[in-house]
XYZ file of C-alpha atoms in Angstrom:
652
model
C -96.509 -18.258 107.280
C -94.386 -16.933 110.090
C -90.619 -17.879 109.638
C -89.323 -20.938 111.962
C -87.906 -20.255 114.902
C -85.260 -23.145 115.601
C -85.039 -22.507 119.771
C -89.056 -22.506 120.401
C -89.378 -25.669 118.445
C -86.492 -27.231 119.990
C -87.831 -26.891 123.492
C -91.568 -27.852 122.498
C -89.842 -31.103 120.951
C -87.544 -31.740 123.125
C -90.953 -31.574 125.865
C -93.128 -33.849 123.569
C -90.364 -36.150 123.645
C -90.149 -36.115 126.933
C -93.988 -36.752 127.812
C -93.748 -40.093 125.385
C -90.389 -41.555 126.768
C -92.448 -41.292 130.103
C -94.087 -44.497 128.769
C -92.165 -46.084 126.692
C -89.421 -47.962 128.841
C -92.088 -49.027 131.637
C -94.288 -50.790 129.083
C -97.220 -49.485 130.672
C -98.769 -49.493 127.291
C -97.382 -52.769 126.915
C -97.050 -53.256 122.800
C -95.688 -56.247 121.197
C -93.840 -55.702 117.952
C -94.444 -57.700 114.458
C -92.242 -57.941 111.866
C -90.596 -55.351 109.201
C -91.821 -52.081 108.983
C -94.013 -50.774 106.805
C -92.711 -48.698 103.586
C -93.599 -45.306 102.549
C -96.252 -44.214 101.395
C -98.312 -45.912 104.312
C -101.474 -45.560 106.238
C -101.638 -44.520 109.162
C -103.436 -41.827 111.404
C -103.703 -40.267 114.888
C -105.601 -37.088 116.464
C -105.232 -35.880 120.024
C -107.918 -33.668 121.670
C -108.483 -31.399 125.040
C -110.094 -28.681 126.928
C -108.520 -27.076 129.891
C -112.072 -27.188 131.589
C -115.419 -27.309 130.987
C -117.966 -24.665 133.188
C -121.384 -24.575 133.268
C -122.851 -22.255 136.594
C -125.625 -20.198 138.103
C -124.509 -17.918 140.776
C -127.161 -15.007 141.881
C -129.505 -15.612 139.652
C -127.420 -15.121 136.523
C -126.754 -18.364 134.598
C -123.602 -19.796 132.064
C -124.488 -22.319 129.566
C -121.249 -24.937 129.752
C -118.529 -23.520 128.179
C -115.125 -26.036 126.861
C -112.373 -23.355 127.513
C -108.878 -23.770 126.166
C -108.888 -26.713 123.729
C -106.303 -27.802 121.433
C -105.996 -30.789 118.537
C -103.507 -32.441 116.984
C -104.024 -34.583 113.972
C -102.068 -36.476 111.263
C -103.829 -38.664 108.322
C -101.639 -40.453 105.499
C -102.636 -43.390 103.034
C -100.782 -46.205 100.959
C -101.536 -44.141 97.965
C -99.385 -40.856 98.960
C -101.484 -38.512 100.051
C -101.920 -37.304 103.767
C -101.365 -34.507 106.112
C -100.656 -33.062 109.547
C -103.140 -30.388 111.413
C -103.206 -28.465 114.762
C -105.347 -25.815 116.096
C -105.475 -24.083 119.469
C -109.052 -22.425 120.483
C -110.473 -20.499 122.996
C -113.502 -22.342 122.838
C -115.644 -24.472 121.167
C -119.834 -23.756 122.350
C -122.640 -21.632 122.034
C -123.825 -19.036 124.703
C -127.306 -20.242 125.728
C -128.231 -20.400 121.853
C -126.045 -17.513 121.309
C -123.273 -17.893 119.203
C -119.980 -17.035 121.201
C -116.194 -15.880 119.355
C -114.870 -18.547 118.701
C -111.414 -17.968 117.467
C -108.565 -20.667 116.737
C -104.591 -20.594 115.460
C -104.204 -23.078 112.995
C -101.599 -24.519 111.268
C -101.742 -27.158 108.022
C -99.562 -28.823 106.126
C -100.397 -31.293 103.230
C -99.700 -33.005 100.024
C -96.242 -31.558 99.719
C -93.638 -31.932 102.460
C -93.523 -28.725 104.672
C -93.831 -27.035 108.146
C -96.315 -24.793 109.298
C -95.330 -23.150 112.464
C -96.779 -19.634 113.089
C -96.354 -17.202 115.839
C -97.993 -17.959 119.448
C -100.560 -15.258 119.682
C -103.182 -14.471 122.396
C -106.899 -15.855 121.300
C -110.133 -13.032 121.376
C -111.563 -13.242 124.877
C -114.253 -15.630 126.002
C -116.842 -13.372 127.235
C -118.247 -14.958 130.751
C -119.535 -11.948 132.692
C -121.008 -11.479 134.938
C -121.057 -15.151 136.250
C -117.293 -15.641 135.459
C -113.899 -14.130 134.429
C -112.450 -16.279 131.949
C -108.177 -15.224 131.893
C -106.161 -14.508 128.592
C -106.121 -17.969 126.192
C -103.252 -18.317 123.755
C -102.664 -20.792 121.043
C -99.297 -22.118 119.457
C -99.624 -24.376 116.743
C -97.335 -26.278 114.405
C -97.854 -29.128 111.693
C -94.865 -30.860 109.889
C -94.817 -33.424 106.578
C -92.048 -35.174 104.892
C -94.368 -35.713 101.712
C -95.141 -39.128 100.479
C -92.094 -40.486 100.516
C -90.117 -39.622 103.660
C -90.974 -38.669 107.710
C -90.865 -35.289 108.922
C -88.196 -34.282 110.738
C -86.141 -33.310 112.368
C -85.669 -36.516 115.761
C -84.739 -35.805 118.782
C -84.711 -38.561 121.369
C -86.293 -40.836 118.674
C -89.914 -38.554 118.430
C -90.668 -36.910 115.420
C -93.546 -34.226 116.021
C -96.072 -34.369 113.246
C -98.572 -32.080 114.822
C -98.792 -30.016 118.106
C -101.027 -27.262 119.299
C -100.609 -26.041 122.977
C -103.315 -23.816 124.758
C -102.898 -21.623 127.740
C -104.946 -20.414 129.915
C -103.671 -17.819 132.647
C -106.836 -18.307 135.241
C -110.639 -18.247 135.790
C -112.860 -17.258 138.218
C -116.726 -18.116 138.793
C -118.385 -14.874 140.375
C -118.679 -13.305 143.769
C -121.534 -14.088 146.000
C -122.023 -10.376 147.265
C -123.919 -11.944 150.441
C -123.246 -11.574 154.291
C -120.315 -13.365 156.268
C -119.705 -16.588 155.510
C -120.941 -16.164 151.981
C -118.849 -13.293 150.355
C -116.700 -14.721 148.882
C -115.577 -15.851 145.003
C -117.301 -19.283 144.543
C -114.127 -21.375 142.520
C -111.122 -19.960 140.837
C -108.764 -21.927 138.319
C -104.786 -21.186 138.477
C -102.902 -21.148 135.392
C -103.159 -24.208 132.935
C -102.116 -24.975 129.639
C -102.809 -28.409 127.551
C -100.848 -29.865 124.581
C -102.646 -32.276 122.062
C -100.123 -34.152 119.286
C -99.308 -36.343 116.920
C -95.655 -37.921 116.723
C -93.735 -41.454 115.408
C -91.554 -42.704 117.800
C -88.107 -44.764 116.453
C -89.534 -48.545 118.022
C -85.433 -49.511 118.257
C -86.223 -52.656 115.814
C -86.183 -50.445 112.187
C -89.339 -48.825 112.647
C -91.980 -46.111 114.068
C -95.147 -46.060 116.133
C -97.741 -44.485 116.131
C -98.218 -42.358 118.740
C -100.996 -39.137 120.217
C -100.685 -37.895 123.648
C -102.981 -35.087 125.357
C -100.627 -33.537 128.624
C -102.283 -31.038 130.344
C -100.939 -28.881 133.069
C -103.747 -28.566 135.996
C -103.536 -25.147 137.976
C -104.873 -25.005 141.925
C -108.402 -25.123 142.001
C -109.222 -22.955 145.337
C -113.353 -23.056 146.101
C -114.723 -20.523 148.457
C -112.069 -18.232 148.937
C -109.807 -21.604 149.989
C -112.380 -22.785 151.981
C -111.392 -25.930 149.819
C -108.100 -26.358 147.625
C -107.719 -28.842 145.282
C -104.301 -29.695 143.576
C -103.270 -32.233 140.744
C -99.959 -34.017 140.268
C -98.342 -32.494 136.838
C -98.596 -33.579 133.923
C -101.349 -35.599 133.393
C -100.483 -37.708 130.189
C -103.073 -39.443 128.362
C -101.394 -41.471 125.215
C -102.603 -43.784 122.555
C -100.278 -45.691 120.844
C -99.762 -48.503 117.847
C -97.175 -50.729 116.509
C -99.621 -52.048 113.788
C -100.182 -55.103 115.890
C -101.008 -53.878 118.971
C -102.830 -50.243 119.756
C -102.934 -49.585 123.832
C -103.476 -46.380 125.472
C -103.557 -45.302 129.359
C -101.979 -42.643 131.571
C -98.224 -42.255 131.466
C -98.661 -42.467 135.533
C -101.856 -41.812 137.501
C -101.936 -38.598 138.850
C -102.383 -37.521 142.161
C -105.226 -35.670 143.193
C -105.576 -34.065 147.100
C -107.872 -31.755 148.287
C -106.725 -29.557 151.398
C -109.723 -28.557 153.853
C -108.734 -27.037 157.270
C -106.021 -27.876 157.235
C -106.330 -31.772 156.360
C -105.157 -33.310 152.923
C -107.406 -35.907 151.672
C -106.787 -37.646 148.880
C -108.925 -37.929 145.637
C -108.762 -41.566 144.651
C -108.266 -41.805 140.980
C -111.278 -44.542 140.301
C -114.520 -42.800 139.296
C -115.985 -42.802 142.292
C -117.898 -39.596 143.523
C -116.284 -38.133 147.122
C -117.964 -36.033 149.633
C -116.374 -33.418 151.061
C -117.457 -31.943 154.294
C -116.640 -27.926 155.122
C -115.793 -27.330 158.413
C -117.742 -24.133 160.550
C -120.648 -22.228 159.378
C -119.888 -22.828 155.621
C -120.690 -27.047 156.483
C -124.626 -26.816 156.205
C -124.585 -24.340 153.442
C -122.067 -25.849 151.074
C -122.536 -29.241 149.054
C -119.122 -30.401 147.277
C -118.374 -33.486 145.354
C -115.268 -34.272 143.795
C -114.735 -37.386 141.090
C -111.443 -38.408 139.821
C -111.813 -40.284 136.687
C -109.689 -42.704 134.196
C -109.887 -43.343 131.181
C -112.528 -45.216 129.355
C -110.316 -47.776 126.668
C -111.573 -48.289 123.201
C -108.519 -50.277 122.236
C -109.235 -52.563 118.911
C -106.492 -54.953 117.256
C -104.205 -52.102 115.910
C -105.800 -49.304 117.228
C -105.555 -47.483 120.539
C -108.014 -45.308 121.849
C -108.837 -43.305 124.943
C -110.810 -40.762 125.810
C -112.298 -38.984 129.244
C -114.689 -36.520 129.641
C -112.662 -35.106 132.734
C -109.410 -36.213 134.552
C -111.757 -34.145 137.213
C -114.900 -33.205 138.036
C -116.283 -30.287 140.947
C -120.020 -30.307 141.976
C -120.427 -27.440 143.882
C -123.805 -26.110 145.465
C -124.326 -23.178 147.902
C -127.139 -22.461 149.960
C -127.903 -18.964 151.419
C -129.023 -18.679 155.044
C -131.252 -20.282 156.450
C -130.340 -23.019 155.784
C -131.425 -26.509 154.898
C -134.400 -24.562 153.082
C -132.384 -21.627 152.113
C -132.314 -20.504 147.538
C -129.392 -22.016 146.109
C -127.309 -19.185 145.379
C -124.425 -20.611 143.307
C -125.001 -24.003 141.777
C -121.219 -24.639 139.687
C -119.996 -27.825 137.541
C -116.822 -27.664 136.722
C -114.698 -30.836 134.808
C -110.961 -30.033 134.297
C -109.362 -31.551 131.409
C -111.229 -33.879 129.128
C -109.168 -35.006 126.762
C -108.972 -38.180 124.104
C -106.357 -39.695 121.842
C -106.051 -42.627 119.261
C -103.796 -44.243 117.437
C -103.358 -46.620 114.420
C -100.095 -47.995 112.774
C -99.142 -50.027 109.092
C -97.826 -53.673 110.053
C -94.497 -53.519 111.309
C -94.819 -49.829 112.344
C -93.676 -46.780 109.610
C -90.173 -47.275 108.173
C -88.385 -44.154 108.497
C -85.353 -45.756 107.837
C -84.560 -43.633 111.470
C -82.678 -47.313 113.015
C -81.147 -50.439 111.517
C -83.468 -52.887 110.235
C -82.434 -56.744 111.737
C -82.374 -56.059 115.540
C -83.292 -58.054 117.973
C -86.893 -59.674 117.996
C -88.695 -59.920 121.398
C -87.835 -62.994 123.771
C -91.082 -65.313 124.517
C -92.461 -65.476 128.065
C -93.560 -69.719 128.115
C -93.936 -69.867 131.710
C -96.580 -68.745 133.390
C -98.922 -69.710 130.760
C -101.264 -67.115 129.796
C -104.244 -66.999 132.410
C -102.452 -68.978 134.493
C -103.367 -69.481 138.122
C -99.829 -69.476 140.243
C -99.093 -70.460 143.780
C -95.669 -69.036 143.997
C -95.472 -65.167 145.486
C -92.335 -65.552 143.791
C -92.856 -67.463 140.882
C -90.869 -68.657 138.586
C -90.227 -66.551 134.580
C -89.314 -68.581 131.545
C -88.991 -69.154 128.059
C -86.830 -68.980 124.758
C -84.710 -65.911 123.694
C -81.573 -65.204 121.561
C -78.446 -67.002 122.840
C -75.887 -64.293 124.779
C -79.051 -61.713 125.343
C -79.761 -60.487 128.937
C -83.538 -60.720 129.612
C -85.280 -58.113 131.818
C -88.745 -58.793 133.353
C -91.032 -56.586 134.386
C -94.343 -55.857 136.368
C -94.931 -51.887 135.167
C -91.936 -50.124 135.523
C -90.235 -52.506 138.251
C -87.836 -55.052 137.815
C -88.717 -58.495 138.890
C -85.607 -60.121 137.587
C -83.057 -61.005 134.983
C -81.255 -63.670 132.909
C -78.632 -64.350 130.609
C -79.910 -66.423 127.392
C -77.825 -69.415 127.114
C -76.642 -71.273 124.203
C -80.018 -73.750 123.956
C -82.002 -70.485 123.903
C -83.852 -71.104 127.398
C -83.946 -68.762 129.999
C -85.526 -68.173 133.179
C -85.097 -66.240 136.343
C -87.191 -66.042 139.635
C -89.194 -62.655 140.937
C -87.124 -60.790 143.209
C -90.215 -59.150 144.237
C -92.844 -60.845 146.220
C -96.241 -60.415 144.477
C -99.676 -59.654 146.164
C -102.665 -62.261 145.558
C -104.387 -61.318 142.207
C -103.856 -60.523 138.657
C -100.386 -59.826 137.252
C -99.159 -59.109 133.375
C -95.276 -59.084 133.161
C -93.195 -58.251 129.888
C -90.098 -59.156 129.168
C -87.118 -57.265 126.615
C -84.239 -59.015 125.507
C -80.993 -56.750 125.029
C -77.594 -57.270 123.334
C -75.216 -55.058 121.538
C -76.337 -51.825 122.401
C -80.039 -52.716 121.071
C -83.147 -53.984 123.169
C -86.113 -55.740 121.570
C -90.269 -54.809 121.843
C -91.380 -56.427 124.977
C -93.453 -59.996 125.008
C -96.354 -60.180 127.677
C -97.649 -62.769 130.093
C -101.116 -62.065 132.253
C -101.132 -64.448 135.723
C -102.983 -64.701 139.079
C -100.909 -64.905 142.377
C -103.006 -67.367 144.594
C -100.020 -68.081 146.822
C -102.442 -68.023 150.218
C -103.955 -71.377 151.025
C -106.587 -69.158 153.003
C -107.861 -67.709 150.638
C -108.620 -70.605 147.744
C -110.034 -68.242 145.643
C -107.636 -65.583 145.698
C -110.689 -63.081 145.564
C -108.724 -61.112 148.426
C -111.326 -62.423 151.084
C -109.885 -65.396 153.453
C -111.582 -68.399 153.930
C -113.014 -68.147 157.228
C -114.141 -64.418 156.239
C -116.391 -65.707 153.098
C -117.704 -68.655 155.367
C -118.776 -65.960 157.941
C -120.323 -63.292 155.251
C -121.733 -66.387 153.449
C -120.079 -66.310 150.067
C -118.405 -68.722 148.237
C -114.178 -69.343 149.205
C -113.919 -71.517 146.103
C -115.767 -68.501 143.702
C -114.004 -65.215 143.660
C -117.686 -63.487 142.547
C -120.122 -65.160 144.758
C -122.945 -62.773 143.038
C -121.373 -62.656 139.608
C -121.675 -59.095 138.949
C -118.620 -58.933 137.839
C -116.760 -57.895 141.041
C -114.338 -60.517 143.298
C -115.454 -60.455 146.721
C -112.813 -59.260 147.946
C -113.079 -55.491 145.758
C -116.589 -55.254 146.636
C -115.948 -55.703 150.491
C -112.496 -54.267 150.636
C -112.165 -51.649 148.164
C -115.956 -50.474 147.081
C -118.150 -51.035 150.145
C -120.787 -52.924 147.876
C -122.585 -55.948 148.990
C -120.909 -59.361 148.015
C -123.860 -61.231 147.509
C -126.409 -59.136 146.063
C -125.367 -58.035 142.238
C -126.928 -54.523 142.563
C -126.148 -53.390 146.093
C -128.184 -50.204 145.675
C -130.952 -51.839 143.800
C -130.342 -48.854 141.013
C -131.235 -51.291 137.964
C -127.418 -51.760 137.602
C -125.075 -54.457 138.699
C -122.293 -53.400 141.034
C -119.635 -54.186 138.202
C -121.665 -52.331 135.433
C -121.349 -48.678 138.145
C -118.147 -49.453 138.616
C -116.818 -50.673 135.296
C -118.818 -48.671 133.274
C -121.648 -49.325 130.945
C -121.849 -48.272 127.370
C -125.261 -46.279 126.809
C -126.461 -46.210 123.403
C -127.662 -42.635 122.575
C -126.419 -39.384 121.092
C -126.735 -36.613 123.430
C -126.473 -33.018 121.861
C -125.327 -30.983 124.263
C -125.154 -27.194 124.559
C -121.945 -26.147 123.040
C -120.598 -29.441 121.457
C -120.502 -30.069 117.811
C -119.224 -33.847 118.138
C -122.438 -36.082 118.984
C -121.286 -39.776 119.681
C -123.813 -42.496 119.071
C -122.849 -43.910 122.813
C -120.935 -43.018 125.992
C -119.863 -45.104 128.762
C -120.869 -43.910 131.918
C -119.377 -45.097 135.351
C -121.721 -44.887 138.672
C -121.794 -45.255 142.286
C -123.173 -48.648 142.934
C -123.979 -47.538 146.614
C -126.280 -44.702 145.475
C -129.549 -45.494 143.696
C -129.303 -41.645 141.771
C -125.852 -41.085 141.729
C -126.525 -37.592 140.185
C -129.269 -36.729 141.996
C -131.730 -35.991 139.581
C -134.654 -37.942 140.876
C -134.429 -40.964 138.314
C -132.602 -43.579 139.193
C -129.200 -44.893 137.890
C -131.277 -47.625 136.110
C -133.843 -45.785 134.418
C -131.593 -43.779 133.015
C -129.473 -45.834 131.091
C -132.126 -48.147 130.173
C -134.493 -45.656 128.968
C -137.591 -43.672 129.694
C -140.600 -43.231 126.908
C -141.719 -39.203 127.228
C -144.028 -39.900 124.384
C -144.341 -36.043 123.627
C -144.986 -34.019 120.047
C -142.935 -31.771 119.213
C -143.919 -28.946 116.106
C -140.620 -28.330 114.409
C -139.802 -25.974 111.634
C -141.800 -26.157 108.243
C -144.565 -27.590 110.048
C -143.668 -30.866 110.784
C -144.397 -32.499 114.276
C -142.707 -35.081 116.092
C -142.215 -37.461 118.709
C -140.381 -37.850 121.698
C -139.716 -41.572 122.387
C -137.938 -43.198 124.704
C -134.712 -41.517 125.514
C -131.462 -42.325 127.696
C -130.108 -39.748 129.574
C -126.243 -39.348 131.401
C -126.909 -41.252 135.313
C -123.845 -39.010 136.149
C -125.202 -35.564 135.324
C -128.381 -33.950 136.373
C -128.788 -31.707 132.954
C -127.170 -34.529 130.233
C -127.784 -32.063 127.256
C -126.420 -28.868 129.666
C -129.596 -26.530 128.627
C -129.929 -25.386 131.850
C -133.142 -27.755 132.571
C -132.685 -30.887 134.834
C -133.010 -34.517 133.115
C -136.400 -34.818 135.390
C -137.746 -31.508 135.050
C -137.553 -32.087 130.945
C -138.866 -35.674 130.997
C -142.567 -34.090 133.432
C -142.372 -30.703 131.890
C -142.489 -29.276 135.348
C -140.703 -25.705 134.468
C -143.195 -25.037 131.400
C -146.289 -24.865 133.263
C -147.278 -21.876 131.175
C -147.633 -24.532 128.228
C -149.755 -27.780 129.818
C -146.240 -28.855 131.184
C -145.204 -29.850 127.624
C -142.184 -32.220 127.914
C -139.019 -31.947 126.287
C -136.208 -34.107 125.677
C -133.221 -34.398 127.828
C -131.025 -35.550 125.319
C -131.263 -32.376 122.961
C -130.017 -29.008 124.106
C -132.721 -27.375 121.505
C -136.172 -29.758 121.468
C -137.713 -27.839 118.416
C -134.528 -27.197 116.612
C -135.394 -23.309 116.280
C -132.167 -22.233 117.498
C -132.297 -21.506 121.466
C -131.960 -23.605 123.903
C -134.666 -24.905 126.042
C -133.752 -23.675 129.127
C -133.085 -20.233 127.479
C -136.573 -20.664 126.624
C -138.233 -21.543 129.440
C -136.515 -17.830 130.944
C -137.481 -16.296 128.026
C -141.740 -17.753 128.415
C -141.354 -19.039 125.107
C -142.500 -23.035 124.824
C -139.909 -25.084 124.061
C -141.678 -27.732 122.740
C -142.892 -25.611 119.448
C -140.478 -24.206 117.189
C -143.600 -21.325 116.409
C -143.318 -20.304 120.009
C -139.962 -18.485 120.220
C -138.322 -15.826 122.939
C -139.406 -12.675 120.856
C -142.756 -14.276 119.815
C -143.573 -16.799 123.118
C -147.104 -17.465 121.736
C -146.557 -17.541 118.244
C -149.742 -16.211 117.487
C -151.406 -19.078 119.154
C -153.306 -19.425 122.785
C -150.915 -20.392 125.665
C -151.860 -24.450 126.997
């Protein structure tokens, strides 16, 4: 074990600490404390995971299965009965090669059982080999785990954060290849600028006598320049995704939405962080060749009474397709998918929080917000904030991070204080903290709508006269009831306010744009973890939001292939029906389109056998199918393979 080295784990603390108290005083996870903490031993756990980026390309012919690059965990497990344990590993990857196994090489560090530290040297990772599609820069891991045993928290605290597990990645640039083709086209189709991302596990002092819970994910986003900066793309940094729990409450979200712009010609244009796939147009002779989308996403919630739990497949994600000349019927010549930083963190916490006897037990409970009333519907852009605190305290509420107001308990207990800040029509949750002595409380929550405009009855953000024109409903904020206020649909989302699926896609406007959980495990290329659902999130103005040829619809509902499959020792098959991803053309990344698998249109040489679009490797004999189908092997039979395509049997 390499011998600690006091400075570099001071300043990786003192940053982790840093990234957490970016969310603590706003409340923007907004947890509500319960009583005394919860003694050691006690169970809790938490594990933090991300990639840099995930790449997947075909440029000139020569084809990448997706590779996760730079990815980093953080984990920390420990029960009522004593035993437990803190883990971190930094990798350069985590795939396979188009059925090839790639290097995969990781720094690790463990501690368990007894109390310890395991903090080794940084060191650079083997190289991910990428040519001669892409040049992927030097990777290098630092790791460190830490356990007080049993009986007691690791230390040592500063700024109230105890690290239990970090690993940190770096990546110092990657490049997808050069075009080698005439003006306008030689040039290097996407480049990546130096990133790093942090995944760990810490307890945070909660100021009443115990700890949460907390994992965070922070990743640092280099310039993304496409085309030889034909198109530059830049991300506000950090980008902080936490999960946190109090053992009452788990919550999770960004520490602040980031701020995504993309720079062509000359113009910034901002990438709005809400799922939503943007267009970008290239100006000059690159515009009919070049086909970019860009889709900023948040995070998909899985919070659960104690627990909190996030996760994203990408903060980003780049479509990129160019066409050689002529064009519109030119080859494609680079075809690139590119998501920077998915990442994922949960959370879960005793009762109470973990005692680590780090503050005085007996401080201040929270104050309780009595007016508005939960759910409340409020007239007032200013309203009025009440209820009961401790007599002498000085109660701050709060929207976010801003102050609304304040008040000084008096001696019946009853406070209140009016918003300083004039609220906008629509939802609302406020907290309020009660401070006194040099100590302030957990926060108490209260969720209102603002329907202070007598035009607008609803408070759907359409005015009266505007829904009597368009035909919907001023007394109904969802006219169609898909789960959308008429006011987001016309105002924010373009979608149609009376019809519940706009693009008649077999989804309701909310479902796109909230997200719908699809029940299927998808093994992908490259990915060892196979969920048994994802949630997927849509444009509800575009029928096939990936393109693909099946609509958003069919997709998540389901399509039968109804195809045997001969699998190893002889046994056979069937395909059945199958959901594939609406927001990705190739959901298990073999290098075959969803469509193309589900008609068997690319294995002609076998009676257009099908194969399924949800399994990187139909007949489980090792290769992918796309590598396959390149190879003339049949996918479909685990006899035919790419040294033996026939198997010793007639093609058809």
């Amino acid at each position: 074990m390499h011998t600690h080295h006091p400075s570099r784990f001071g300043t990786r603390l003192t940053q982790a600490a840093v990234a957490l108290t970016v969310v603590v005083p706003g409340t923007v996870l907004g947890l509500s404390q319960s009583a005394s903490a919860a003694p050691l031993p006690a169970t809790y756990a938490a594990n933090a995971h991300s990639d840099i980026l995930s790449l997947g390309a075909t440029v000139a012919g020569q084809s990448l299965a997706t590779l996760a690059v730079g990815h980093s965990q953080g984990s920390v497990a420990s029960s009522a009965a004593g035993a437990g344990g803190a883990n971190a590993s930094s990798s350069n990857l985590d795939a396979t090669l188009g059925g090839t196994p790639v290097p995969v090489d990781s720094a690790t560090a463990s501690v368990s059982t007894n109390a310890g530290v395991d903090d080794p040297a940084a060191r650079v990772l083997v190289p991910v080999p990428a040519a001669p599609v892409a040049s992927i820069g030097a990777i290098t891991g630092d790791v460190e785990a830490r356990w007080g045993g049993a009986n007691a928290c690791a230390t040592p605290v500063v700024s109230g954060t105890r690290t239990l597990s970090a690993a940190t990645t770096t990546l110092a640039g990657a490049s997808v290849g050069q075009l080698g083709l005439p003006a306008p086209l030689n040039v290097t189709v996407a480049q990546v600028g130096a990133s790093s991302t942090t995944s760990g596990t810490y307890l945070v002092d909660d100021g009443i006598g115990g700890s949460d819970v907390v994992s965070s994910t922070t990743t640092q986003v280099g310039q993304v320049n496409l085309l030889n900066g034909a198109a530059v793309i830049d991300v506000s940094n950090p980008v902080v995704l936490q999960a946190r729990s109090d053992g009452t409450t788990g919550t999770s979200g960004f520490a602040s939405t980031p701020t995504i712009v993309a720079t062509i010609g000359g113009n910034a244009i901002p990438i709005p962080v809400n799922n939503q796939p943007q267009s970008l147009a290239l100006p000059g002779v690159l515009g009919p060749l070049v086909s970019l989308t860009v889709t900023a996403f948040t995070p998909t919630f899985a919070n659960s009474g104690a627990t909190g739990s996030a996760t994203m497949d990408a903060l980003l994600s780049i479509d990129l397709k160019v066409l050689n000349l002529p064009a519109p019927i030119g080859t494609t010549v680079a075809d690139v998918s590119l998501d920077i930083a998915p990442m994922a963190a949960n959370a879960v916490a005793p009762a109470g929080g973990v005692d680590c006897n780090g503050t005085q037990q007996g401080s201040l409970a929270p104050p309780d917000i009595t007016s508005p009333a939960q759910n409340a519907r409020v007239t007032d852009s200013t309203p009025l904030i009440s209820g009961t605190g401790a007599p002498g305290a000085t109660v701050t509420v709060r929207e976010g991070t801003r102050v609304l107001c304040t008040a000084v308990v008096p001696s019946n207990g009853r406070w209140s204080c009016s918003s300083t800040v004039v609220l906008a029509n629509g939802s609302h949750t406020v907290t309020a903290t009660q401070s006194a002595n040099g100590t302030t409380s957990a926060a108490d929550s209260a969720t209102f709508t603002i329907a202070a405009d007598p035009g607008d009855l609803d408070g759907d953000g359409l005015p009266n006269d505007e829904e009597t024109d368009r035909g919907t409903d001023p007394n109904n904020p969802d006219t169609d009831g898909d789960g959308l206020t008429d006011g987001e649909e016309v105002n924010r989302y373009g979608t149609d306010p009376l019809k519940k699926d706009t693009d008649k896609d077999g989804l309701t406007d909310g479902q796109e744009v909230k997200g719908v959980t699809v029940k299927q495990r998808i093994y992908v290329c490259g990915k060892k973890k196979v969920p048994s659902s994802f949630t997927v999130r849509t444009n509800p103005l575009k029928k096939d939001t990936d393109k693909d040829g099946i609509s958003d619809g069919k997709e998540v509902k389901g399509t039968k292939i109804k195809q045997k499959v001969r699998v190893s020792k002889g046994k056979t098959i069937k395909i059945g029906k199958v959901r594939t991803n609406p927001r990705r053309k190739d959901s298990d990344r073999d290098g075959l389109t969803d469509k193309v698998e589900m008609t068997g249109k690319a294995n002609k040489k076998y009676g257009k056998a099908k194969t399924d679009p949800t399994r990187c490797d139909t007949d489980r004999g090792g290769v992918s199918d796309g590598a396959e189908i390149k190879a003339g092997s049949n996918p479909s039979d685990s006899r035919s393979t790419p040294k033996k395509p026939n198997g010793g049997r007639k093609k058809g």
